[in-house]
Tab-separated table of N, CA, C and O in Angstrom:
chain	number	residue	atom	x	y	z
A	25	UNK	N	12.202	-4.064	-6.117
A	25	UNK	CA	11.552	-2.853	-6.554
A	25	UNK	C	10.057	-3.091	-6.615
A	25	UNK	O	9.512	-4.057	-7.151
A	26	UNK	N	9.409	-1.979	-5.931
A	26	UNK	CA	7.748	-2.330	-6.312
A	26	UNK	C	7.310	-1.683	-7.190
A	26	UNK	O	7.465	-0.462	-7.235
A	27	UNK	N	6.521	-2.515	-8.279
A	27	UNK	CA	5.956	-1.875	-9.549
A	27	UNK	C	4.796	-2.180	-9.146
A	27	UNK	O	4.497	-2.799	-8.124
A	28	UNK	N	3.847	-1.571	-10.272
A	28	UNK	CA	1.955	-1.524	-10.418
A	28	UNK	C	1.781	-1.586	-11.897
A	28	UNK	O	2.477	-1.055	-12.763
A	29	UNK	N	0.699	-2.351	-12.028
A	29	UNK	CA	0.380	-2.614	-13.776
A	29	UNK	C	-1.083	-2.247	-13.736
A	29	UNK	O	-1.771	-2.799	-12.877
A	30	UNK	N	-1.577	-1.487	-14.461
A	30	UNK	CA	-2.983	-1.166	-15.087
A	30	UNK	C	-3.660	-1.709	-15.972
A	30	UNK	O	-3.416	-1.754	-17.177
A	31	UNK	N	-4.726	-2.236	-15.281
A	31	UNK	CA	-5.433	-3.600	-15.889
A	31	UNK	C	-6.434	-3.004	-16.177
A	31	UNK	O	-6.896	-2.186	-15.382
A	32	UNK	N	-7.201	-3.319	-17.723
A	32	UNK	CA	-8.183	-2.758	-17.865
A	32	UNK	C	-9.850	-3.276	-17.280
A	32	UNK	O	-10.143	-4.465	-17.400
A	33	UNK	N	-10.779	-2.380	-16.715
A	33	UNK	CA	-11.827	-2.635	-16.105
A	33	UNK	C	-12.726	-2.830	-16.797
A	33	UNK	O	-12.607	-3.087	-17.995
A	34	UNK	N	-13.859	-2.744	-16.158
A	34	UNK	CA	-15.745	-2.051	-16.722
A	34	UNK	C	-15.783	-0.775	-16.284
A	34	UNK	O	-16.546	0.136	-16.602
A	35	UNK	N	-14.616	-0.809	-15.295
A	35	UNK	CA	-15.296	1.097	-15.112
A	35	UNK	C	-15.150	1.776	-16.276
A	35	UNK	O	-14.297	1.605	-17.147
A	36	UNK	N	-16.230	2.725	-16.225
A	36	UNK	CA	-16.392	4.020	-17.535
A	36	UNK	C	-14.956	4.992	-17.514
A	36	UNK	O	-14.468	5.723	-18.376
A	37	UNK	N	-14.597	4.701	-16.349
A	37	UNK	CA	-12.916	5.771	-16.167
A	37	UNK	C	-11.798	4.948	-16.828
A	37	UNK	O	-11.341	3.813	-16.693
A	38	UNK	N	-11.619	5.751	-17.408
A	38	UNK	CA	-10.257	5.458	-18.315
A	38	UNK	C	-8.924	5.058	-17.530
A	38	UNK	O	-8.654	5.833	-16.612
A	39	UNK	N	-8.051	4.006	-17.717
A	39	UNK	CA	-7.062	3.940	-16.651
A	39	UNK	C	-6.089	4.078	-17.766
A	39	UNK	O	-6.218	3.776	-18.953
A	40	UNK	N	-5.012	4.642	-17.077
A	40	UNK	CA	-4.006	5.353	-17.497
A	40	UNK	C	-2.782	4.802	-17.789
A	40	UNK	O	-1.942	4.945	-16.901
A	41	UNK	N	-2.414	4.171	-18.849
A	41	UNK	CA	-1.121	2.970	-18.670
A	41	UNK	C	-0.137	3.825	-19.633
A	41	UNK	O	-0.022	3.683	-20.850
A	42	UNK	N	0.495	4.677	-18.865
A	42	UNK	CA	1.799	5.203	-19.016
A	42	UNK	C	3.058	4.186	-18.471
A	42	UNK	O	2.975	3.010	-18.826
A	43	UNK	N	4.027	4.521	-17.765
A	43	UNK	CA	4.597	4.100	-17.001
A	43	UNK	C	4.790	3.781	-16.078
A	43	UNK	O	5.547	4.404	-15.334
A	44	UNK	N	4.101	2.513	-15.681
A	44	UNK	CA	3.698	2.376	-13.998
A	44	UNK	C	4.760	2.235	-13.110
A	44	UNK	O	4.381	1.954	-11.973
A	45	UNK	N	5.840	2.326	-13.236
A	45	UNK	CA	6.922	2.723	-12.369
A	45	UNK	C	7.569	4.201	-11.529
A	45	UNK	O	7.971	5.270	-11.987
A	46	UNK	N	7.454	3.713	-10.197
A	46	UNK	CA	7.714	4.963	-9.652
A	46	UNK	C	9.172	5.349	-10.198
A	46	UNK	O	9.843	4.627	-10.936
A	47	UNK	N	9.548	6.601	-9.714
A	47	UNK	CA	10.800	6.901	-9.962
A	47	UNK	C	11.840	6.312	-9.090
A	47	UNK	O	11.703	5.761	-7.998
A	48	UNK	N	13.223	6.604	-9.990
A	48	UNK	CA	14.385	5.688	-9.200
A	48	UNK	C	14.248	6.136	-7.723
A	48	UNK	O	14.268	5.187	-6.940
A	49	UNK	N	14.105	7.462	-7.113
A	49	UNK	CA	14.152	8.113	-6.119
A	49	UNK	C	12.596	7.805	-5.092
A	49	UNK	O	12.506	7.965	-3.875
A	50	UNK	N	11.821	7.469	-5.766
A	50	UNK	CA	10.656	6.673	-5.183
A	50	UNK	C	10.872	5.585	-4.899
A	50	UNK	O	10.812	5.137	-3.754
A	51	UNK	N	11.168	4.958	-5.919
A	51	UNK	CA	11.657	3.434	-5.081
A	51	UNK	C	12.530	2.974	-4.176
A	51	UNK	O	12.494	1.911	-3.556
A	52	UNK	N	13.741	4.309	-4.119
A	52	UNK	CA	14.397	4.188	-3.263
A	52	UNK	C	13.914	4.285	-1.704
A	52	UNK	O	14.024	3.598	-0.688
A	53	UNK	N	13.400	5.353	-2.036
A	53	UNK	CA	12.612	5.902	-0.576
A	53	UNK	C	11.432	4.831	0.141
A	53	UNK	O	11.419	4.747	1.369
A	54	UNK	N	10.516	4.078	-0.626
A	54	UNK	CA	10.365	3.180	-0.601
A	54	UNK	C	10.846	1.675	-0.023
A	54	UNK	O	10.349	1.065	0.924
A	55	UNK	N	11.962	1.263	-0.879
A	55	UNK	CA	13.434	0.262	-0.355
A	55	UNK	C	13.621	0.475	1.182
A	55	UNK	O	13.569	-0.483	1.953
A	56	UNK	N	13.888	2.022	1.696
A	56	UNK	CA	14.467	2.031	3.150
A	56	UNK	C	13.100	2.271	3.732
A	56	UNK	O	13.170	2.518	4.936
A	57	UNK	N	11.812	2.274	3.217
A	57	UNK	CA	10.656	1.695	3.953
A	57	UNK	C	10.469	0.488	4.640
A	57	UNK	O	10.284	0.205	5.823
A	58	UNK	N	10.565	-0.164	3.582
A	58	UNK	CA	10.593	-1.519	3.872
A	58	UNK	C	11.521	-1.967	4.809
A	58	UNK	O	11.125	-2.320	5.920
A	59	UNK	N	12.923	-2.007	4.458
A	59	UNK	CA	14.164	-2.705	5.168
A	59	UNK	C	14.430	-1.849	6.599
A	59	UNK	O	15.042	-2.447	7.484
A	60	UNK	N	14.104	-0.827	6.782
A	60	UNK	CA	13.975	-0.295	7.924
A	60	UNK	C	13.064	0.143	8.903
A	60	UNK	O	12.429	1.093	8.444
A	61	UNK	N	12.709	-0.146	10.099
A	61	UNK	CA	11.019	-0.354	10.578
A	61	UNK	C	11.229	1.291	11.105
A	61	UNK	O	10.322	1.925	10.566
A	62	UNK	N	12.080	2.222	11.954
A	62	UNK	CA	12.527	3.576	12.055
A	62	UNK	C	12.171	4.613	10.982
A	62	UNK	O	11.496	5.636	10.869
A	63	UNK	N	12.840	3.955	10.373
A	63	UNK	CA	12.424	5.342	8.952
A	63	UNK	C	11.058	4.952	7.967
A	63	UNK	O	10.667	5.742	7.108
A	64	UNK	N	10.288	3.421	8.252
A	64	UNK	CA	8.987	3.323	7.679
A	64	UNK	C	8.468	4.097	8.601
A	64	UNK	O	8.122	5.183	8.138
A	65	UNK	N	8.227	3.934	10.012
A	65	UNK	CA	7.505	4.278	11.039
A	65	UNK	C	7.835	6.085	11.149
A	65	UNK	O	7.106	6.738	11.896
A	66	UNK	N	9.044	6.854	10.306
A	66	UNK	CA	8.829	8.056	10.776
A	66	UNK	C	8.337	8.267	9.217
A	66	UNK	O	7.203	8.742	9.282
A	67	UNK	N	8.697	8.120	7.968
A	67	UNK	CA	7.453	8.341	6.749
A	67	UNK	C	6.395	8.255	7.142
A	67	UNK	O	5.840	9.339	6.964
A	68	UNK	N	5.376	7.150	7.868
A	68	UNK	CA	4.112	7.099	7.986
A	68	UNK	C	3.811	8.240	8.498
A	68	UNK	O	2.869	8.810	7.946
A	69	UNK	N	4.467	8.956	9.681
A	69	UNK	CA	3.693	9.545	10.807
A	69	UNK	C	4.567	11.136	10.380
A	69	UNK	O	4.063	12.198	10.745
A	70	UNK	N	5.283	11.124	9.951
A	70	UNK	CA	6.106	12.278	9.538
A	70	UNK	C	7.090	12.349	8.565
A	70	UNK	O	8.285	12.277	8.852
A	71	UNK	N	6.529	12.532	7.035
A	71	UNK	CA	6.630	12.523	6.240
A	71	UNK	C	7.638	13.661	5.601
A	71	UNK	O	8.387	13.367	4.670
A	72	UNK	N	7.598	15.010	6.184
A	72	UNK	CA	8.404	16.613	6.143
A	72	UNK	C	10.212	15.570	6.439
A	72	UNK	O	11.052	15.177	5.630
A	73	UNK	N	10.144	15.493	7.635
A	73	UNK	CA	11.178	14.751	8.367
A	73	UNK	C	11.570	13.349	8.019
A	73	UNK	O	12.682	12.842	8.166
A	74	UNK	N	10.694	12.907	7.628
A	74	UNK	CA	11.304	11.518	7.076
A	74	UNK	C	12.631	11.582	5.578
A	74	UNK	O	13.605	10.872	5.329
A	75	UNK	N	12.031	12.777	4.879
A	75	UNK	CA	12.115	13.599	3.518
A	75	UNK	C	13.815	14.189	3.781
A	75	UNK	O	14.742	13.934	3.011
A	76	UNK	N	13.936	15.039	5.080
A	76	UNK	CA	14.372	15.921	5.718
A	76	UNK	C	15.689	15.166	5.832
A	76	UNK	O	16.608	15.476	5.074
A	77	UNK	N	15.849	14.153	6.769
A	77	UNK	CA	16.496	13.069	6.976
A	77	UNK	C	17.573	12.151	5.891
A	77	UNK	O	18.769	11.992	5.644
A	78	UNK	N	16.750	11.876	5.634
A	78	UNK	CA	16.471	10.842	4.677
A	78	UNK	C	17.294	9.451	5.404
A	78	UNK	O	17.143	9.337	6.620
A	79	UNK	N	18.234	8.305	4.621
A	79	UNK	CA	18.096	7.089	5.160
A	79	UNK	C	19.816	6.763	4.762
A	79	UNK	O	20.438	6.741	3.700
A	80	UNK	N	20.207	6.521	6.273
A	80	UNK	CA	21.920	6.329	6.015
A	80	UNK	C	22.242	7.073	5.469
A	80	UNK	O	22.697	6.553	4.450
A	81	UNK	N	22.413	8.745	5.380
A	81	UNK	CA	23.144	9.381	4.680
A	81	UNK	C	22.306	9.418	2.694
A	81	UNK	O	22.706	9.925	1.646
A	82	UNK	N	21.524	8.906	2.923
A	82	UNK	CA	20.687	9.301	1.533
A	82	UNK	C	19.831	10.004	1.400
A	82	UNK	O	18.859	9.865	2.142
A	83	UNK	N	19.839	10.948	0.497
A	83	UNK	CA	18.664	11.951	0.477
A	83	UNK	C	17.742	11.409	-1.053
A	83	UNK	O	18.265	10.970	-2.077
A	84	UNK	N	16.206	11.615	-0.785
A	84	UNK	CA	15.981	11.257	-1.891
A	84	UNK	C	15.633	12.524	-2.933
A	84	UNK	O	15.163	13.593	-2.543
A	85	UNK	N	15.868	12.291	-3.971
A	85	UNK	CA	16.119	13.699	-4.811
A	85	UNK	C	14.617	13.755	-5.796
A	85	UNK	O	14.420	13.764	-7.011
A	86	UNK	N	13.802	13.783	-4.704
A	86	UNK	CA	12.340	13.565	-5.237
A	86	UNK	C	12.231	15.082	-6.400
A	86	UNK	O	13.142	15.909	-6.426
A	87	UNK	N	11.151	15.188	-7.155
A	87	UNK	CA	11.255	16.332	-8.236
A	87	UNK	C	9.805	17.018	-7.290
A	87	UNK	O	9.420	16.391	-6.303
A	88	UNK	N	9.246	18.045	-7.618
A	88	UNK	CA	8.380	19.029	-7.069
A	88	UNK	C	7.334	18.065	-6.739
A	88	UNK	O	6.934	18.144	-5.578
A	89	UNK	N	6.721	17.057	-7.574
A	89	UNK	CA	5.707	16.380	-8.061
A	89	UNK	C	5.496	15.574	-7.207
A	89	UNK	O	4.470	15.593	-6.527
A	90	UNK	N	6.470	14.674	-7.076
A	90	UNK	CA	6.935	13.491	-6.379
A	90	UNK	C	6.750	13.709	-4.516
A	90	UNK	O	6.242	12.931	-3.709
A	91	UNK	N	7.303	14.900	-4.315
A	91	UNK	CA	7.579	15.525	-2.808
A	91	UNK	C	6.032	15.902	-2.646
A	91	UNK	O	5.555	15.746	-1.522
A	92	UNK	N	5.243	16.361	-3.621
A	92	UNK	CA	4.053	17.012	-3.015
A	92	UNK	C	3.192	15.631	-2.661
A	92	UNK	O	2.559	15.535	-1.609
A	93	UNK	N	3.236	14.669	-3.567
A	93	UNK	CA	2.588	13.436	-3.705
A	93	UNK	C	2.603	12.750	-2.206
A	93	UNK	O	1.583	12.539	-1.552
A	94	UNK	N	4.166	12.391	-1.711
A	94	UNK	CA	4.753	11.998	-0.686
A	94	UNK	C	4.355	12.652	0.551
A	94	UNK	O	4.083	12.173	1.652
A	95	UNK	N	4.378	13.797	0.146
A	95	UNK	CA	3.682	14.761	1.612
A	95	UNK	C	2.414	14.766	2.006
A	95	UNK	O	1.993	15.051	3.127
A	96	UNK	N	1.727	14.400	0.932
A	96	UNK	CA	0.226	14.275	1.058
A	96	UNK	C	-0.226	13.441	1.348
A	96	UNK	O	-1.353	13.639	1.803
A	97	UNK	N	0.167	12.229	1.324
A	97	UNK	CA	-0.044	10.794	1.964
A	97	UNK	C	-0.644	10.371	3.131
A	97	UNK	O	0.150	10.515	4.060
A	98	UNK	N	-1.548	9.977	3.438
A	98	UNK	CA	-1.576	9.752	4.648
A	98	UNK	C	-1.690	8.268	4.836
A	98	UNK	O	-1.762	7.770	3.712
A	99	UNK	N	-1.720	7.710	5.399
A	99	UNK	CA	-1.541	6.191	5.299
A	99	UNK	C	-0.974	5.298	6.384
A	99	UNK	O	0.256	5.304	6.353
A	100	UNK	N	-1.524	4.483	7.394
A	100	UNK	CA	-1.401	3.804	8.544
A	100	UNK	C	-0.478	2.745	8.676
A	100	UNK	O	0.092	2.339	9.688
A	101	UNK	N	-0.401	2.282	7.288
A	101	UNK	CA	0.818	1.166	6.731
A	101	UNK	C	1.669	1.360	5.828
A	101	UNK	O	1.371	2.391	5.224
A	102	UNK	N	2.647	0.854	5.401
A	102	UNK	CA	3.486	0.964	4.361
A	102	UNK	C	2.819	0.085	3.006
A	102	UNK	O	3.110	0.485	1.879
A	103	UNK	N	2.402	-0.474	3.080
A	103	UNK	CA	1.219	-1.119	2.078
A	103	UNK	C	0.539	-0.198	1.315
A	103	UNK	O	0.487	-0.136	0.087
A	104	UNK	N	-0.167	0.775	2.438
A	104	UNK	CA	-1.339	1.434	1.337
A	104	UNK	C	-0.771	3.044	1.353
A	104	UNK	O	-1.402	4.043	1.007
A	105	UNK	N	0.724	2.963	1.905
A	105	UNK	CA	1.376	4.358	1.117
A	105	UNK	C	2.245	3.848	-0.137
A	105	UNK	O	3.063	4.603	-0.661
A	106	UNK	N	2.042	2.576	-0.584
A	106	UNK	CA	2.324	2.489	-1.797
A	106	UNK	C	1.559	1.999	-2.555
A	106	UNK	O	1.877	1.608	-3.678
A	107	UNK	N	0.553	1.943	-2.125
A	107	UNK	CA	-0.680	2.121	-3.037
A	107	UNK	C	-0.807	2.916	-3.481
A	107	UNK	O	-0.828	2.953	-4.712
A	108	UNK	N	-0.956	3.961	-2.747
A	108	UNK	CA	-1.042	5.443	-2.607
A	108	UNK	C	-0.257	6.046	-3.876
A	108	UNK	O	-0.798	6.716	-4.755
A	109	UNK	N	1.622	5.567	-3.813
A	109	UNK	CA	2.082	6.465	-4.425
A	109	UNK	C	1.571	5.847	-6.139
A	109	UNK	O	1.355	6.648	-7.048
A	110	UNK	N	1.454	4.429	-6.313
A	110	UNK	CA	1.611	3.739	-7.821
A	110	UNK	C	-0.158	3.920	-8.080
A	110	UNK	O	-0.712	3.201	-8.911
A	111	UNK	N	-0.806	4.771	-7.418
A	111	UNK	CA	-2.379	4.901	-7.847
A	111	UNK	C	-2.871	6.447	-7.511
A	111	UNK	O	-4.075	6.693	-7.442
A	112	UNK	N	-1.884	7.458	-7.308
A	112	UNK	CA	-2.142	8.468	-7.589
A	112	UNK	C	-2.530	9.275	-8.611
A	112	UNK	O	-1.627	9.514	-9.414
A	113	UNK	N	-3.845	9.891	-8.892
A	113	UNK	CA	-4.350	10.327	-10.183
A	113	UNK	C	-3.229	11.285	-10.934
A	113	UNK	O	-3.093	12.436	-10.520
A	114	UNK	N	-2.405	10.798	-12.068
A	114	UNK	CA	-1.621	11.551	-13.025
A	114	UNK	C	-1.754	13.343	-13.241
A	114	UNK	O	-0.875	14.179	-13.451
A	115	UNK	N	-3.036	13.460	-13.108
A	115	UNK	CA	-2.692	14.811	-13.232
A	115	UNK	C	-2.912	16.101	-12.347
A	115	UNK	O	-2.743	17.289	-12.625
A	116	UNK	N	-3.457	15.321	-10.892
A	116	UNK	CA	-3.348	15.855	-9.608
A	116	UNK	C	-1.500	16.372	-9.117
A	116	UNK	O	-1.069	17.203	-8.317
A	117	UNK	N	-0.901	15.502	-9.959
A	117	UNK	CA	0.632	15.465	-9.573
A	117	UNK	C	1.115	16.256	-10.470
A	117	UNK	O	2.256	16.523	-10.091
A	118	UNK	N	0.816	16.987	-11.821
A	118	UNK	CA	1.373	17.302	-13.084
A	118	UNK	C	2.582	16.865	-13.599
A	118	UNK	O	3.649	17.479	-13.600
A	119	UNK	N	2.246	15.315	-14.215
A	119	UNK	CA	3.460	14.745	-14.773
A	119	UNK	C	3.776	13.185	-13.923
A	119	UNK	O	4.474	12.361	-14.513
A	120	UNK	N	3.419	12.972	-13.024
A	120	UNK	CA	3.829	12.052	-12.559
A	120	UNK	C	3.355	10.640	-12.510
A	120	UNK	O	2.448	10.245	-11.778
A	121	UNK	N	4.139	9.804	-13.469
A	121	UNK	CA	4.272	9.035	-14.071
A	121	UNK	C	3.293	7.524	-13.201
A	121	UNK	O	3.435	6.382	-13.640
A	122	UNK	N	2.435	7.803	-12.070
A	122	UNK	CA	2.291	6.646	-11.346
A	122	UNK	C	0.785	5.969	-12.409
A	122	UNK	O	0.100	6.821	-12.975
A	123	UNK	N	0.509	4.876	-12.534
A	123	UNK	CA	-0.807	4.561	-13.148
A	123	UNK	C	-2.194	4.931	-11.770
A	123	UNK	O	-2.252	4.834	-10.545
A	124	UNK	N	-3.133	5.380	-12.896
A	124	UNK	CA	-4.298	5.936	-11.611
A	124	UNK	C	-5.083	4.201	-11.487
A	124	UNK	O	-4.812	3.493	-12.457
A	125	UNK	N	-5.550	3.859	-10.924
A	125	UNK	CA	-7.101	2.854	-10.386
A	125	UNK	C	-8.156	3.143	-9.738
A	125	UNK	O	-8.145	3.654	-8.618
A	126	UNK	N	-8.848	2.939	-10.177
A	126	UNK	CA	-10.179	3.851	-9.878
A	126	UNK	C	-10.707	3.389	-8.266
A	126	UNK	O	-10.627	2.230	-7.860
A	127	UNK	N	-10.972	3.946	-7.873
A	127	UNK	CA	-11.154	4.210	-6.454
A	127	UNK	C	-12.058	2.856	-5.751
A	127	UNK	O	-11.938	2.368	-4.628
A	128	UNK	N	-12.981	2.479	-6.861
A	128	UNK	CA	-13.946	0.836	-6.289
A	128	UNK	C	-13.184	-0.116	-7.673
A	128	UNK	O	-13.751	-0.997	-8.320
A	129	UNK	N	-11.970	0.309	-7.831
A	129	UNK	CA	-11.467	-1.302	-7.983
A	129	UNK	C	-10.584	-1.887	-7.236
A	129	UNK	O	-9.755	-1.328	-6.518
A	130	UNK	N	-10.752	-3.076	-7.397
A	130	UNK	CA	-10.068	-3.906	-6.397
A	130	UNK	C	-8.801	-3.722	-6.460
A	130	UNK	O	-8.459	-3.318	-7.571
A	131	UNK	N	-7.449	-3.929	-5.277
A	131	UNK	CA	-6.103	-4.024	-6.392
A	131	UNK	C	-5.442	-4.888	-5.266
A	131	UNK	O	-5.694	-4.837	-4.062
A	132	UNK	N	-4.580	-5.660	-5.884
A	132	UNK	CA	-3.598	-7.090	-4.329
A	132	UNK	C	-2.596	-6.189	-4.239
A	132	UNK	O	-1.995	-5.529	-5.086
A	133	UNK	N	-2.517	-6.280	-3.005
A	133	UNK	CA	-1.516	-5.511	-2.704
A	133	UNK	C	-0.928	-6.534	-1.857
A	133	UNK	O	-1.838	-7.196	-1.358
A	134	UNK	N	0.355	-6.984	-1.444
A	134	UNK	CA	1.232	-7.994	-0.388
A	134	UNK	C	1.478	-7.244	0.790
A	134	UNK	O	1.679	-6.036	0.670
A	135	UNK	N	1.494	-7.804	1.972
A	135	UNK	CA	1.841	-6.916	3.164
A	135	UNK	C	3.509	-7.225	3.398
A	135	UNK	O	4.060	-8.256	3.785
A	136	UNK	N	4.129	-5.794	2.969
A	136	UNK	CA	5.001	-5.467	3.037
A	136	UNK	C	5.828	-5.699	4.388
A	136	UNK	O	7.008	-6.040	4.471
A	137	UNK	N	4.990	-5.452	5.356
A	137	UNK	CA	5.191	-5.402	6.734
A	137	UNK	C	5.852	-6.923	7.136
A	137	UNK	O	6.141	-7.182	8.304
């Protein structure tokens, strides 16, 4: 499972340490990112359809929040669409639980790939 932890900075922006865990249905969607190079490669590039699909007979049962987040993504790797999802600003999403990081901080991310 990939998690994100919110470390506190010098930036003047407040970081947000709710629950830095995506949802079960994020991580899932996520999971058949990774383990499958087909359904990473159609999330990256087509995200409606990747959604649409979903992976072996799984649909992910994303909530309004989650789907708009996912759709909006744009992202060249599977790396920095999960950056993406565990550093999305909280209340751009209304409700959704990911921790924000401010845009010039640093963050490790592992290549998934």
């Amino acid at each position: 499972m990939l998690t994100g932890y919110a470390f506190p900075t010098n930036n003047s922006k407040q970081v947000r340490n709710q629950d830095p865990h995506p949802s079960g249905a994020v991580s899932r969607l996520l999971a058949a990112a990774v383990i499958n190079k087909g359904f990473r490669d159609l999330l990256l590039t087509d995200p409606p359809q990747a959604l649409a699909q979903g992976y072996q007979g799984e649909i992910f049962p994303l909530d309004s929040s989650e789907k708009n987040l996912v759709l909006s993504i744009q992202a060249e790797n599977l790396s920095d669409f999960a950056l993406q999802i565990i550093s999305y600003p909280e209340d751009r999403t209304r409700g959704f639980s990911g921790s924000w990081i401010p845009l010039n901080q640093k963050a490790l991310v592992l290549d998934a790939e």
